Amino acid sequence: MTDSTYRIHGATGEWEVVIGLEVHAQISTRAKLFSGASTEFGAEPNSQVSLVDAAMPGMLPVPNRECIRQAVRTGMALEARINPWSRFDRKNYFYADLPQGYQISQLYHPIVGEGEIEILLDDKDEGSAKTVGIERIHIEQDAGKLMHDQHPSFSYVDLNRSGVALMEIVSKPDMRSPEEAGAYVRKLRSILRYVGSCDGNMEQGSMRADVNVSVRKPGGELGTRTETKNVNSVRFIMAAIEYEANRQVDVLEGGGKIVQETRLFDPDKIETRSLRSKEEAHDYRYFPDPDLLPVELSDDFLIECRSSLPELPDAKRRRYENSLGLSPYNATVLTAEVETARWFEALLAGLGVTSAPAEPGAGAWTPASAEDQDKAKRAANWLLSDLFGALNRLGRSIEDSPVSPAQAAELLGLVADGTLSGTLGKQVFEIMLETGGDPAKIVEERGLKQTSDTGAIEKVIAEVLAANPDKVAEYRSGKDKLFGFFVGQTMRAMAGKGNPQVINDLLKKALA
Amino acid sequence: MTGLTDLGIAAIRDGVADGSVSAREVAEAYIAAVEAGRPLNAFTVETPEHALAAADTADAARASGELKPLSGVPLGIKDLFATEGVDTTAGSRILSGFKPRYESTVSGKLFAAGAGMLGKLNMDEFAMGSSNETSAWGPVLSPWRRKDGGNAALTPGGSSGGSASAVSARLAPGVTGTDTGGSIRQPAAFTGISGIKPTYGRCSRWGIVAFASSLDQAGPMARDVRDCAILLEAMAGFDPKDSTSLDLPVPNWEAALSSDLRGKKVGIPREYRIDGVPEEIGRVWDHGIALLKDAGAEIVEVSLPHTKYALPTYYIIAPAEASSNLARYDGVRYGRRVQPEQGGLTEMYEATRAEGFGAEVKRRIMIGTYVLSAGFYDAYFNQAQKVRALIARDFDQAWASCDLLLTPTAPSAAFGLGEKMADPIAMYLNDVFAVPASLAGLPAMSVPGGVDGQGLPLGLQIIGRPLDEQSVLDAGLAIEERSGFTARAERWW
């Protein structure tokens, strides 16, 4: 565990930054929290609004069990306390995007209590790990959206988002730098995507954060915090913290006081601005929602939630290191995104590599066989360099890679068994990217198979040596560096299909 | 010779079934009565076409042998129930012109059972009131008048005042009501009819304009206990659209009706004998005790020690929930909108709600907002929740020594319009006997017990264990059979 050394260097000395995040994550369900309306993104305004979402007279909320299940699974993934009894409260305030005049949320009895997340500040260094506490997770409704650009004097309201289920994941004030906050959000996003409880799509607003920042002299009393609302990217979260921490230091060093207030982040100017002070804060008049019964979770329900959890990124990363022998960096990068890990595991399956997840809580892994470890390392290197390089070039994500894991396994197999040289392998991969074809077929059709036929190679070598008598003489008189020249000439004459190892051996013999 | 509008629900159902009357002629008779009864202001909307269509369907069903439990029965529907395509205003200006595109579960069930709708019934605004004088559409008049010859206009009670007046004046054989703190029972008592609030959760609240969600419950009002049982059977039942609805089968209350109370113990709560209540109330109560004894019940005295806290508790919890439930009437999506020339959203809210809500609704929104606000929540709302639990516990403990409770329904007979509007506390006291059962979610019924010196009806309230509507109805029937209550309002309209 490392202590952050991030400091704001003010005129009066160094300042430490204290950060807590409230992340609002949209729960991935087809229907809203209390109505059957669809949650699909990007639909025509007000096309996904039920009578409940529009708060028509006499309408009543009915909880969507899947939303509750996903919040519980998320809590379990964060090793948090699950509260078998929780309750919904109403948070009352007037705004045109809030049809009921209250948001159904959970103040007094949230569904999930304390938990934690381990973050790595440096992907290559396990020693950079830090634990960030989770205070609670509660479930609540999202509001609608106001559109101010549709009419000269009126605002329009789109209720498609009204009633969509959110988890509010509240951290403890455990982060001390923008980098830690960034790592926390990325890790949280990764876990949510593994669990399947949130798609983590920040551009579409599926994840956004309220950022609480205060500053203090290192190790001193906590300062007064401000809350910057609705910041919707990791970059902006980090920028908002940096701006806000520096602003607070400036205020304090100028003899001023920090006011507890709500601020908003301006992504164009990269600055925060005051929205309302504590004195102007709403009195939300929270009280238990009388339309809803308490949420009581049965043992069977909890067992199903736990047993349906996938292997999570930390466990997977440790397995890749301990069982498959991957480097910490490779293991971290391969497990950071669920899609990458899923692709990699399919590739391993195609290569016949077996490595079972550790039993929950056992914390020990059986090392895979040396052969499997070797295959896994090659696969990892290939995926992170060749595949990622190609996808990057094509501007594609791994989910729509033109090459499937099964095809990739076949390709790696052809290289491993000597059918293809490394160079030929890359050539075949390029063709696969273009055509989507299977590697064996490409090799067959285009005659790209590597030759290890000593007779054929010896014949070419003889021709190469005969064509370059002066170079042969120079080599034999001690100019060893020319060996590469002969390898190159032979390869070129064989259109790259000669087995490099065999060429090496035969050349050495011929030049001896 | 009695007219067709003297036929109650069972009589219409049976008459349509055996062919002695046609549903069409019954509907026409009642439609004429509704028209003639307009001076009572009981209906806010008349829907004769709805009642006639249901009647024609019923007559056709008899021909084909497919009669349903309420085929041919025309009903009035309290304006708190959303009715598809028919104005639903909850007695409020803020919902003027609102026509829902949906049907409340309860009215939908009644129509599915073959009933037709004569119209929507006037009520106190958002069911907040005990005299029907808070309706944006003017007060409902009771068909009853005092014997003193003064012809003072009397209240039918509230909030289901239109419902009570319509049944009592024979404009409808039966109606729906809702009861949050006595809104079925008190008007039933004031107008000499029967009405039952079932156990909280028996009837779905889906499509009923919410007043106080943890208390609101629909129930029937009709001329006698049997008709109430028939209607309640059609109204009750689990609804997955209401999370607080009870997932239980609906008993066949009518078939099981029995006025033989042998083996039943009826508790008389001593705390319901309060100062300042007219002597006649006590006299009718004692008469009721005697009737139940005569039906075989054993009478025991019981104590409900927290009774005196029930009214203040109710007037914290109900306004608190209402202040939140009524936030949706903001002029943005439906109903009335008042848009000042100058000003933005806040000014629109203020103008809309200032014009849209009446004085009593505003008073309760302010009380509710106050008791939920920071710094007062624990002292008021939270404390009220705790007292509510104690009140419910009082009843639980009473059930150890009795099966039912008998009390007066209201502390007085119907009063004159305007008599109590200036004094909200005096108005709230009307519900003193009704709210404990509401806070505890118990089934409770009012049946006529007798008349006072002015010839005005007085009601008796029977409270039962959770889900034991049967015993409540049975005791109501026992009183009905023995009380000899035959008084009727003489027609003056």
mmCIF file with all atom_site columns, C-alpha atoms in Angstrom, chain B residues 95 129 133 217 268 351 370 379 410:
data_model
loop_
_atom_site.group_PDB
_atom_site.id
_atom_site.type_symbol
_atom_site.label_atom_id
_atom_site.label_alt_id
_atom_site.label_comp_id
_atom_site.label_asym_id
_atom_site.label_entity_id
_atom_site.label_seq_id
_atom_site.pdbx_PDB_ins_code
_atom_site.Cartn_x
_atom_site.Cartn_y
_atom_site.Cartn_z
_atom_site.occupancy
_atom_site.B_iso_or_equiv
_atom_site.pdbx_formal_charge
_atom_site.auth_seq_id
_atom_site.auth_comp_id
_atom_site.auth_asym_id
_atom_site.auth_atom_id
_atom_site.pdbx_PDB_model_num
ATOM 1 C CA . LEU B 1 95  ? -57.457 18.386 -12.733 1.00 0.00 ? 95  LEU B CA 1
ATOM 2 C CA . GLY B 1 129 ? -62.650 16.996 3.925   1.00 0.00 ? 129 GLY B CA 1
ATOM 3 C CA . GLU B 1 133 ? -67.552 21.492 1.052   1.00 0.00 ? 133 GLU B CA 1
ATOM 4 C CA . GLN B 1 217 ? -58.566 2.210  0.596   1.00 0.00 ? 217 GLN B CA 1
ATOM 5 C CA . ILE B 1 268 ? -66.657 -1.927 23.572  1.00 0.00 ? 268 ILE B CA 1
ATOM 6 C CA . ALA B 1 351 ? -49.474 30.210 -10.208 1.00 0.00 ? 351 ALA B CA 1
ATOM 7 C CA . TYR B 1 370 ? -43.782 21.189 7.644   1.00 0.00 ? 370 TYR B CA 1
ATOM 8 C CA . ALA B 1 379 ? -40.523 15.379 16.262  1.00 0.00 ? 379 ALA B CA 1
ATOM 9 C CA . ALA B 1 410 ? -69.108 9.807  14.048  1.00 0.00 ? 410 ALA B CA 1
#
